């Protein structure tokens, strides 16, 4: 995990498929300085490039939950929240479920962005994606600089992580269980080609706590155009009920 340290509540951020911890650099800089922002670095990219990426979401979630459990034990009582975008939303949600199953402290809130709720539809079609299909989808979503995707040397570096992430999404199977008690804020772009506003709203079924749906103008990577508003939504949701102002 990479960190932007503060002495307030902690926000743990989970990247999208093919993404890295630096995807949250601008958001971390926009959030209040007293928040402690941790961005998860999945294996197979940047400073973890030589590590084998996970090809199963369950294994990735288990590894992340283990690391996070250590962070919680080192700083007990400190409020924290999880923020995930796209694939990262699914990883954040399943991490929260795993922590709850282990009886560990629950996050103050989940922020789930750019992703439909589990069970809404299957991602099994991703299992058949070859490199061309993966790259076509990434180009269509618009979150990656086109020059990067057209540079053969860079592509050779990023494709293993992309392949692994899409394989993990393709192999994910929703296992129903009790809803979380953690409040949930869902964020989505009104023109997102991956998830509709209606599909994003179905996350409501996965919590018995408070639920908030925030809709922004834009596509899958609406965050890039609404950093201030996203930061305000996160700050308000994270500090609610913590006694911090």
PDB file of C-alpha atoms in Angstrom:
ATOM      1  CA  UNK A   1       0.000   0.000   0.000  1.00  0.00           C
ATOM      2  CA  UNK A   2       1.121   3.559  -0.674  1.00  0.00           C
ATOM      3  CA  UNK A   3       0.230   6.267   1.798  1.00  0.00           C
ATOM      4  CA  UNK A   4      -0.571   9.958   2.011  1.00  0.00           C
ATOM      5  CA  UNK A   5      -0.379  10.316   5.782  1.00  0.00           C
ATOM      6  CA  UNK A   6      -2.652  12.325   8.033  1.00  0.00           C
ATOM      7  CA  UNK A   7      -3.771  11.890  11.623  1.00  0.00           C
ATOM      8  CA  UNK A   8      -7.507  11.714  10.919  1.00  0.00           C
ATOM      9  CA  UNK A   9      -9.711   8.891   9.675  1.00  0.00           C
ATOM     10  CA  UNK A  10      -8.143   6.478   7.205  1.00  0.00           C
ATOM     11  CA  UNK A  11      -9.328   5.982   3.626  1.00  0.00           C
ATOM     12  CA  UNK A  12      -8.188   2.814   1.839  1.00  0.00           C
ATOM     13  CA  UNK A  13      -8.495   3.067  -1.962  1.00  0.00           C
ATOM     14  CA  UNK A  14      -8.767   0.171  -4.439  1.00  0.00           C
ATOM     15  CA  UNK A  15      -7.818   0.706  -8.123  1.00  0.00           C
ATOM     16  CA  UNK A  16      -9.747  -0.288 -11.236  1.00  0.00           C
ATOM     17  CA  UNK A  17      -8.752  -3.184 -13.505  1.00  0.00           C
ATOM     18  CA  UNK A  18      -5.258  -2.591 -14.836  1.00  0.00           C
ATOM     19  CA  UNK A  19      -4.891   0.360 -12.483  1.00  0.00           C
ATOM     20  CA  UNK A  20      -2.295   1.061  -9.839  1.00  0.00           C
ATOM     21  CA  UNK A  21      -2.093   2.934  -6.555  1.00  0.00           C
ATOM     22  CA  UNK A  22      -1.164   6.152  -8.369  1.00  0.00           C
ATOM     23  CA  UNK A  23      -4.692   6.262  -9.826  1.00  0.00           C
ATOM     24  CA  UNK A  24      -5.667   7.930  -6.541  1.00  0.00           C
ATOM     25  CA  UNK A  25      -2.885  10.524  -6.408  1.00  0.00           C
ATOM     26  CA  UNK A  26      -5.056  13.452  -7.472  1.00  0.00           C
ATOM     27  CA  UNK A  27      -7.958  12.451  -5.225  1.00  0.00           C
ATOM     28  CA  UNK A  28      -5.581  12.114  -2.260  1.00  0.00           C
ATOM     29  CA  UNK A  29      -4.262  15.611  -2.934  1.00  0.00           C
ATOM     30  CA  UNK A  30      -7.809  16.996  -3.141  1.00  0.00           C
ATOM     31  CA  UNK A  31      -9.008  15.437   0.117  1.00  0.00           C
ATOM     32  CA  UNK A  32      -8.403  17.244   3.433  1.00  0.00           C
ATOM     33  CA  UNK A  33      -4.804  16.942   4.613  1.00  0.00           C
ATOM     34  CA  UNK A  34      -5.798  15.320   7.908  1.00  0.00           C
ATOM     35  CA  UNK A  35      -7.171  12.227   6.180  1.00  0.00           C
ATOM     36  CA  UNK A  36      -4.812   9.255   6.043  1.00  0.00           C
ATOM     37  CA  UNK A  37      -5.102   7.961   2.474  1.00  0.00           C
ATOM     38  CA  UNK A  38      -3.809   4.468   1.659  1.00  0.00           C
ATOM     39  CA  UNK A  39      -3.922   3.238  -1.935  1.00  0.00           C
ATOM     40  CA  UNK A  40      -3.684  -0.502  -2.484  1.00  0.00           C
ATOM     41  CA  UNK A  41      -1.010  -1.626  -4.940  1.00  0.00           C
ATOM     42  CA  UNK A  42      -2.043  -4.905  -6.538  1.00  0.00           C
ATOM     43  CA  UNK A  43       0.821  -7.233  -7.552  1.00  0.00           C
ATOM     44  CA  UNK A  44       2.110  -7.048 -11.112  1.00  0.00           C
ATOM     45  CA  UNK A  45       2.368  -3.272 -11.532  1.00  0.00           C
ATOM     46  CA  UNK A  46       4.727  -0.389 -10.785  1.00  0.00           C
ATOM     47  CA  UNK A  47       6.833  -1.139  -7.693  1.00  0.00           C
ATOM     48  CA  UNK A  48       5.307  -4.657  -7.558  1.00  0.00           C
ATOM     49  CA  UNK A  49       5.821  -5.333 -11.261  1.00  0.00           C
ATOM     50  CA  UNK A  50       7.955  -8.449 -10.714  1.00  0.00           C
ATOM     51  CA  UNK A  51       5.261 -10.089  -8.564  1.00  0.00           C
ATOM     52  CA  UNK A  52       2.759 -12.398 -10.214  1.00  0.00           C
ATOM     53  CA  UNK A  53      -0.661 -10.701 -10.492  1.00  0.00           C
ATOM     54  CA  UNK A  54      -3.705 -12.436  -9.044  1.00  0.00           C
ATOM     55  CA  UNK A  55      -6.022 -14.068 -11.574  1.00  0.00           C
ATOM     56  CA  UNK A  56      -8.739 -14.879  -9.007  1.00  0.00           C
ATOM     57  CA  UNK A  57     -10.645 -12.162  -7.195  1.00  0.00           C
ATOM     58  CA  UNK A  58     -11.067 -14.309  -4.086  1.00  0.00           C
ATOM     59  CA  UNK A  59      -7.289 -14.678  -3.720  1.00  0.00           C
ATOM     60  CA  UNK A  60      -6.756 -10.946  -4.230  1.00  0.00           C
ATOM     61  CA  UNK A  61      -9.388 -10.111  -1.619  1.00  0.00           C
ATOM     62  CA  UNK A  62      -7.813 -12.532   0.850  1.00  0.00           C
ATOM     63  CA  UNK A  63      -4.388 -10.970   0.419  1.00  0.00           C
ATOM     64  CA  UNK A  64      -5.738  -7.425   0.778  1.00  0.00           C
ATOM     65  CA  UNK A  65      -7.828  -8.324   3.831  1.00  0.00           C
ATOM     66  CA  UNK A  66      -4.764  -9.862   5.481  1.00  0.00           C
ATOM     67  CA  UNK A  67      -2.725  -6.705   4.943  1.00  0.00           C
ATOM     68  CA  UNK A  68      -5.569  -4.496   6.109  1.00  0.00           C
ATOM     69  CA  UNK A  69      -6.130  -6.584   9.224  1.00  0.00           C
ATOM     70  CA  UNK A  70      -2.513  -5.864  10.159  1.00  0.00           C
ATOM     71  CA  UNK A  71      -3.051  -2.138   9.604  1.00  0.00           C
ATOM     72  CA  UNK A  72      -6.142  -2.191  11.821  1.00  0.00           C
ATOM     73  CA  UNK A  73      -4.342  -4.082  14.572  1.00  0.00           C
ATOM     74  CA  UNK A  74      -1.498  -1.566  14.520  1.00  0.00           C
ATOM     75  CA  UNK A  75      -3.878   1.364  15.019  1.00  0.00           C
ATOM     76  CA  UNK A  76      -6.963   0.042  16.855  1.00  0.00           C
ATOM     77  CA  UNK A  77      -9.945   2.332  17.237  1.00  0.00           C
ATOM     78  CA  UNK A  78      -9.063   4.578  14.313  1.00  0.00           C
ATOM     79  CA  UNK A  79     -12.059   5.001  11.987  1.00  0.00           C
ATOM     80  CA  UNK A  80     -11.537   3.986   8.391  1.00  0.00           C
ATOM     81  CA  UNK A  81     -13.415   3.671   5.129  1.00  0.00           C
ATOM     82  CA  UNK A  82     -12.930   1.823   1.839  1.00  0.00           C
ATOM     83  CA  UNK A  83     -13.137   3.444  -1.600  1.00  0.00           C
ATOM     84  CA  UNK A  84     -13.097   1.365  -4.776  1.00  0.00           C
ATOM     85  CA  UNK A  85     -13.627   2.264  -8.412  1.00  0.00           C
ATOM     86  CA  UNK A  86     -14.835  -0.249 -11.030  1.00  0.00           C
ATOM     87  CA  UNK A  87     -13.130  -3.585 -10.222  1.00  0.00           C
ATOM     88  CA  UNK A  88     -11.829  -1.868  -7.114  1.00  0.00           C
ATOM     89  CA  UNK A  89     -15.402  -1.396  -5.867  1.00  0.00           C
ATOM     90  CA  UNK A  90     -15.932  -5.146  -6.003  1.00  0.00           C
ATOM     91  CA  UNK A  91     -12.610  -5.800  -4.234  1.00  0.00           C
ATOM     92  CA  UNK A  92     -13.466  -3.222  -1.550  1.00  0.00           C
ATOM     93  CA  UNK A  93     -16.913  -4.735  -0.985  1.00  0.00           C
ATOM     94  CA  UNK A  94     -15.666  -8.313  -0.755  1.00  0.00           C
ATOM     95  CA  UNK A  95     -12.837  -7.172   1.528  1.00  0.00           C
ATOM     96  CA  UNK A  96     -15.403  -5.603   3.859  1.00  0.00           C
ATOM     97  CA  UNK A  97     -17.396  -8.840   3.832  1.00  0.00           C
ATOM     98  CA  UNK A  98     -14.306 -10.897   4.650  1.00  0.00           C
ATOM     99  CA  UNK A  99     -13.291  -8.588   7.500  1.00  0.00           C
ATOM    100  CA  UNK A 100     -16.827  -8.775   8.907  1.00  0.00           C
ATOM    101  CA  UNK A 101     -16.709 -12.567   8.734  1.00  0.00           C
ATOM    102  CA  UNK A 102     -13.522 -12.502  10.779  1.00  0.00           C
ATOM    103  CA  UNK A 103     -15.098 -10.273  13.423  1.00  0.00           C
ATOM    104  CA  UNK A 104     -12.758  -7.360  12.687  1.00  0.00           C
ATOM    105  CA  UNK A 105     -13.768  -3.689  13.029  1.00  0.00           C
ATOM    106  CA  UNK A 106     -16.040  -2.594  10.208  1.00  0.00           C
ATOM    107  CA  UNK A 107     -15.300   0.384   8.002  1.00  0.00           C
ATOM    108  CA  UNK A 108     -17.050   3.630   8.794  1.00  0.00           C
ATOM    109  CA  UNK A 109     -18.419   3.635   5.242  1.00  0.00           C
ATOM    110  CA  UNK A 110     -17.961   2.008   1.837  1.00  0.00           C
ATOM    111  CA  UNK A 111     -17.559   4.224  -1.228  1.00  0.00           C
ATOM    112  CA  UNK A 112     -18.335   2.146  -4.322  1.00  0.00           C
ATOM    113  CA  UNK A 113     -17.776   3.808  -7.679  1.00  0.00           C
ATOM    114  CA  UNK A 114     -18.439   2.852 -11.293  1.00  0.00           C
ATOM    115  CA  UNK A 115     -19.600  -0.684 -10.640  1.00  0.00           C
ATOM    116  CA  UNK A 116     -22.931  -2.524 -10.638  1.00  0.00           C
ATOM    117  CA  UNK A 117     -23.964  -4.483  -7.570  1.00  0.00           C
ATOM    118  CA  UNK A 118     -23.060  -8.190  -7.322  1.00  0.00           C
ATOM    119  CA  UNK A 119     -25.692 -10.447  -8.789  1.00  0.00           C
ATOM    120  CA  UNK A 120     -27.009  -7.767 -11.140  1.00  0.00           C
ATOM    121  CA  UNK A 121     -25.312  -9.471 -14.079  1.00  0.00           C
ATOM    122  CA  UNK A 122     -22.505 -11.908 -14.704  1.00  0.00           C
ATOM    123  CA  UNK A 123     -18.996 -10.955 -15.744  1.00  0.00           C
ATOM    124  CA  UNK A 124     -18.381 -14.421 -17.188  1.00  0.00           C
ATOM    125  CA  UNK A 125     -17.930 -13.007 -20.697  1.00  0.00           C
ATOM    126  CA  UNK A 126     -14.592 -11.584 -19.563  1.00  0.00           C
ATOM    127  CA  UNK A 127     -13.225 -15.143 -19.431  1.00  0.00           C
ATOM    128  CA  UNK A 128     -13.136 -15.217 -23.213  1.00  0.00           C
ATOM    129  CA  UNK A 129     -11.400 -11.865 -23.648  1.00  0.00           C
ATOM    130  CA  UNK A 130      -8.146 -11.989 -25.565  1.00  0.00           C
ATOM    131  CA  UNK A 131      -5.673  -9.087 -25.534  1.00  0.00           C
ATOM    132  CA  UNK A 132      -7.460  -7.294 -28.354  1.00  0.00           C
ATOM    133  CA  UNK A 133     -10.793  -7.453 -26.529  1.00  0.00           C
ATOM    134  CA  UNK A 134      -9.263  -6.217 -23.276  1.00  0.00           C
ATOM    135  CA  UNK A 135      -7.562  -3.298 -25.017  1.00  0.00           C
ATOM    136  CA  UNK A 136     -10.729  -2.442 -26.947  1.00  0.00           C
ATOM    137  CA  UNK A 137     -12.674  -2.218 -23.691  1.00  0.00           C
ATOM    138  CA  UNK A 138      -9.989  -0.140 -21.979  1.00  0.00           C
ATOM    139  CA  UNK A 139      -9.900   2.267 -24.928  1.00  0.00           C
ATOM    140  CA  UNK A 140     -13.694   2.533 -24.871  1.00  0.00           C
ATOM    141  CA  UNK A 141     -13.759   3.430 -21.189  1.00  0.00           C
ATOM    142  CA  UNK A 142     -11.377   6.313 -21.764  1.00  0.00           C
ATOM    143  CA  UNK A 143      -9.448   6.217 -18.515  1.00  0.00           C
ATOM    144  CA  UNK A 144      -6.052   5.477 -20.061  1.00  0.00           C
ATOM    145  CA  UNK A 145      -3.989   7.835 -22.185  1.00  0.00           C
ATOM    146  CA  UNK A 146      -4.235   6.691 -25.828  1.00  0.00           C
ATOM    147  CA  UNK A 147      -0.523   7.258 -26.364  1.00  0.00           C
ATOM    148  CA  UNK A 148       0.121   4.720 -23.615  1.00  0.00           C
ATOM    149  CA  UNK A 149      -2.063   2.122 -25.323  1.00  0.00           C
ATOM    150  CA  UNK A 150      -0.349   2.679 -28.663  1.00  0.00           C
ATOM    151  CA  UNK A 151       3.195   2.323 -27.330  1.00  0.00           C
ATOM    152  CA  UNK A 152       4.317  -1.314 -27.783  1.00  0.00           C
ATOM    153  CA  UNK A 153       6.913  -1.147 -25.001  1.00  0.00           C
ATOM    154  CA  UNK A 154       4.431   0.220 -22.471  1.00  0.00           C
ATOM    155  CA  UNK A 155       1.761  -2.230 -23.601  1.00  0.00           C
ATOM    156  CA  UNK A 156       4.121  -5.111 -22.962  1.00  0.00           C
ATOM    157  CA  UNK A 157       4.464  -3.880 -19.378  1.00  0.00           C
ATOM    158  CA  UNK A 158       0.776  -3.274 -18.619  1.00  0.00           C
ATOM    159  CA  UNK A 159      -0.866  -6.190 -20.438  1.00  0.00           C
ATOM    160  CA  UNK A 160      -0.025  -8.901 -17.859  1.00  0.00           C
ATOM    161  CA  UNK A 161      -1.844  -6.984 -15.123  1.00  0.00           C
ATOM    162  CA  UNK A 162      -4.781  -6.206 -17.420  1.00  0.00           C
ATOM    163  CA  UNK A 163      -5.086  -9.857 -18.474  1.00  0.00           C
ATOM    164  CA  UNK A 164      -4.998 -10.994 -14.850  1.00  0.00           C
ATOM    165  CA  UNK A 165      -7.575  -8.456 -13.683  1.00  0.00           C
ATOM    166  CA  UNK A 166     -10.046  -9.302 -16.441  1.00  0.00           C
ATOM    167  CA  UNK A 167      -9.567 -13.002 -15.748  1.00  0.00           C
ATOM    168  CA  UNK A 168     -10.307 -12.330 -12.089  1.00  0.00           C
ATOM    169  CA  UNK A 169     -13.475 -10.460 -13.029  1.00  0.00           C
ATOM    170  CA  UNK A 170     -14.500 -13.269 -15.360  1.00  0.00           C
ATOM    171  CA  UNK A 171     -14.069 -15.863 -12.644  1.00  0.00           C
ATOM    172  CA  UNK A 172     -15.894 -13.939  -9.927  1.00  0.00           C
ATOM    173  CA  UNK A 173     -18.961 -15.697  -8.559  1.00  0.00           C
ATOM    174  CA  UNK A 174     -21.355 -13.882  -6.253  1.00  0.00           C
ATOM    175  CA  UNK A 175     -22.002 -15.777  -3.019  1.00  0.00           C
ATOM    176  CA  UNK A 176     -25.118 -14.396  -1.319  1.00  0.00           C
ATOM    177  CA  UNK A 177     -24.981 -13.642   2.385  1.00  0.00           C
ATOM    178  CA  UNK A 178     -26.225 -11.264   5.049  1.00  0.00           C
ATOM    179  CA  UNK A 179     -26.091  -7.600   4.015  1.00  0.00           C
ATOM    180  CA  UNK A 180     -23.340  -5.537   5.577  1.00  0.00           C
ATOM    181  CA  UNK A 181     -24.299  -3.131   8.357  1.00  0.00           C
ATOM    182  CA  UNK A 182     -21.829  -0.584   6.995  1.00  0.00           C
ATOM    183  CA  UNK A 183     -23.284   2.560   5.376  1.00  0.00           C
ATOM    184  CA  UNK A 184     -22.669   2.727   1.633  1.00  0.00           C
ATOM    185  CA  UNK A 185     -22.173   5.637  -0.739  1.00  0.00           C
ATOM    186  CA  UNK A 186     -22.368   4.725  -4.420  1.00  0.00           C
ATOM    187  CA  UNK A 187     -20.932   7.050  -7.054  1.00  0.00           C
ATOM    188  CA  UNK A 188     -21.576   6.716 -10.793  1.00  0.00           C
ATOM    189  CA  UNK A 189     -21.355   8.673 -14.035  1.00  0.00           C
ATOM    190  CA  UNK A 190     -24.654   9.225 -15.817  1.00  0.00           C
ATOM    191  CA  UNK A 191     -23.079   8.184 -19.121  1.00  0.00           C
ATOM    192  CA  UNK A 192     -21.075   5.197 -17.887  1.00  0.00           C
ATOM    193  CA  UNK A 193     -21.139   2.464 -20.564  1.00  0.00           C
ATOM    194  CA  UNK A 194     -20.377  -0.216 -17.965  1.00  0.00           C
ATOM    195  CA  UNK A 195     -23.058   0.480 -15.348  1.00  0.00           C
ATOM    196  CA  UNK A 196     -26.342   2.359 -15.447  1.00  0.00           C
ATOM    197  CA  UNK A 197     -27.576   4.530 -12.602  1.00  0.00           C
ATOM    198  CA  UNK A 198     -30.311   1.955 -11.953  1.00  0.00           C
ATOM    199  CA  UNK A 199     -27.783  -0.876 -11.712  1.00  0.00           C
ATOM    200  CA  UNK A 200     -25.589   1.177  -9.384  1.00  0.00           C
ATOM    201  CA  UNK A 201     -28.612   1.784  -7.156  1.00  0.00           C
ATOM    202  CA  UNK A 202     -28.949  -1.958  -6.533  1.00  0.00           C
ATOM    203  CA  UNK A 203     -26.044  -1.745  -4.108  1.00  0.00           C
ATOM    204  CA  UNK A 204     -28.777  -0.651  -1.687  1.00  0.00           C
ATOM    205  CA  UNK A 205     -29.678  -4.325  -1.300  1.00  0.00           C
ATOM    206  CA  UNK A 206     -26.230  -5.107   0.114  1.00  0.00           C
ATOM    207  CA  UNK A 207     -26.360  -2.989   3.263  1.00  0.00           C
ATOM    208  CA  UNK A 208     -28.731  -2.646   6.178  1.00  0.00           C
ATOM    209  CA  UNK A 209     -27.093   0.704   6.952  1.00  0.00           C
ATOM    210  CA  UNK A 210     -27.546   4.111   5.372  1.00  0.00           C
ATOM    211  CA  UNK A 211     -27.373   4.328   1.590  1.00  0.00           C
ATOM    212  CA  UNK A 212     -26.509   7.278  -0.606  1.00  0.00           C
ATOM    213  CA  UNK A 213     -26.386   7.378  -4.425  1.00  0.00           C
ATOM    214  CA  UNK A 214     -24.372  10.190  -6.041  1.00  0.00           C
ATOM    215  CA  UNK A 215     -24.705  10.690  -9.798  1.00  0.00           C
ATOM    216  CA  UNK A 216     -22.159  12.749 -11.737  1.00  0.00           C
ATOM    217  CA  UNK A 217     -22.060  13.865 -15.336  1.00  0.00           C
ATOM    218  CA  UNK A 218     -19.634  11.816 -17.410  1.00  0.00           C
ATOM    219  CA  UNK A 219     -18.605   8.308 -18.275  1.00  0.00           C
ATOM    220  CA  UNK A 220     -16.777   5.529 -16.507  1.00  0.00           C
ATOM    221  CA  UNK A 221     -13.960   7.795 -15.350  1.00  0.00           C
ATOM    222  CA  UNK A 222     -16.189  10.699 -14.340  1.00  0.00           C
ATOM    223  CA  UNK A 223     -13.925  11.126 -11.282  1.00  0.00           C
ATOM    224  CA  UNK A 224     -11.279  12.895 -13.324  1.00  0.00           C
ATOM    225  CA  UNK A 225     -13.703  15.748 -14.049  1.00  0.00           C
ATOM    226  CA  UNK A 226     -15.280  15.968 -10.595  1.00  0.00           C
ATOM    227  CA  UNK A 227     -12.416  15.650  -8.117  1.00  0.00           C
ATOM    228  CA  UNK A 228     -13.680  18.406  -5.824  1.00  0.00           C
ATOM    229  CA  UNK A 229     -17.217  17.013  -5.698  1.00  0.00           C
ATOM    230  CA  UNK A 230     -16.015  13.437  -5.190  1.00  0.00           C
ATOM    231  CA  UNK A 231     -13.650  14.577  -2.448  1.00  0.00           C
ATOM    232  CA  UNK A 232     -16.515  16.447  -0.765  1.00  0.00           C
ATOM    233  CA  UNK A 233     -18.744  13.352  -0.906  1.00  0.00           C
ATOM    234  CA  UNK A 234     -15.995  11.190   0.568  1.00  0.00           C
ATOM    235  CA  UNK A 235     -15.123  13.696   3.267  1.00  0.00           C
ATOM    236  CA  UNK A 236     -18.725  14.156   4.345  1.00  0.00           C
ATOM    237  CA  UNK A 237     -19.422  10.434   4.366  1.00  0.00           C
ATOM    238  CA  UNK A 238     -16.210   9.484   6.146  1.00  0.00           C
ATOM    239  CA  UNK A 239     -16.450  12.108   8.863  1.00  0.00           C
ATOM    240  CA  UNK A 240     -20.151  11.489   9.527  1.00  0.00           C
ATOM    241  CA  UNK A 241     -20.444   9.861  12.908  1.00  0.00           C
ATOM    242  CA  UNK A 242     -16.747   9.998  13.747  1.00  0.00           C
ATOM    243  CA  UNK A 243     -16.921  13.122  15.856  1.00  0.00           C
ATOM    244  CA  UNK A 244     -14.383  14.771  13.541  1.00  0.00           C
ATOM    245  CA  UNK A 245     -15.174  18.061  11.826  1.00  0.00           C
TER     246      UNK A 245
END
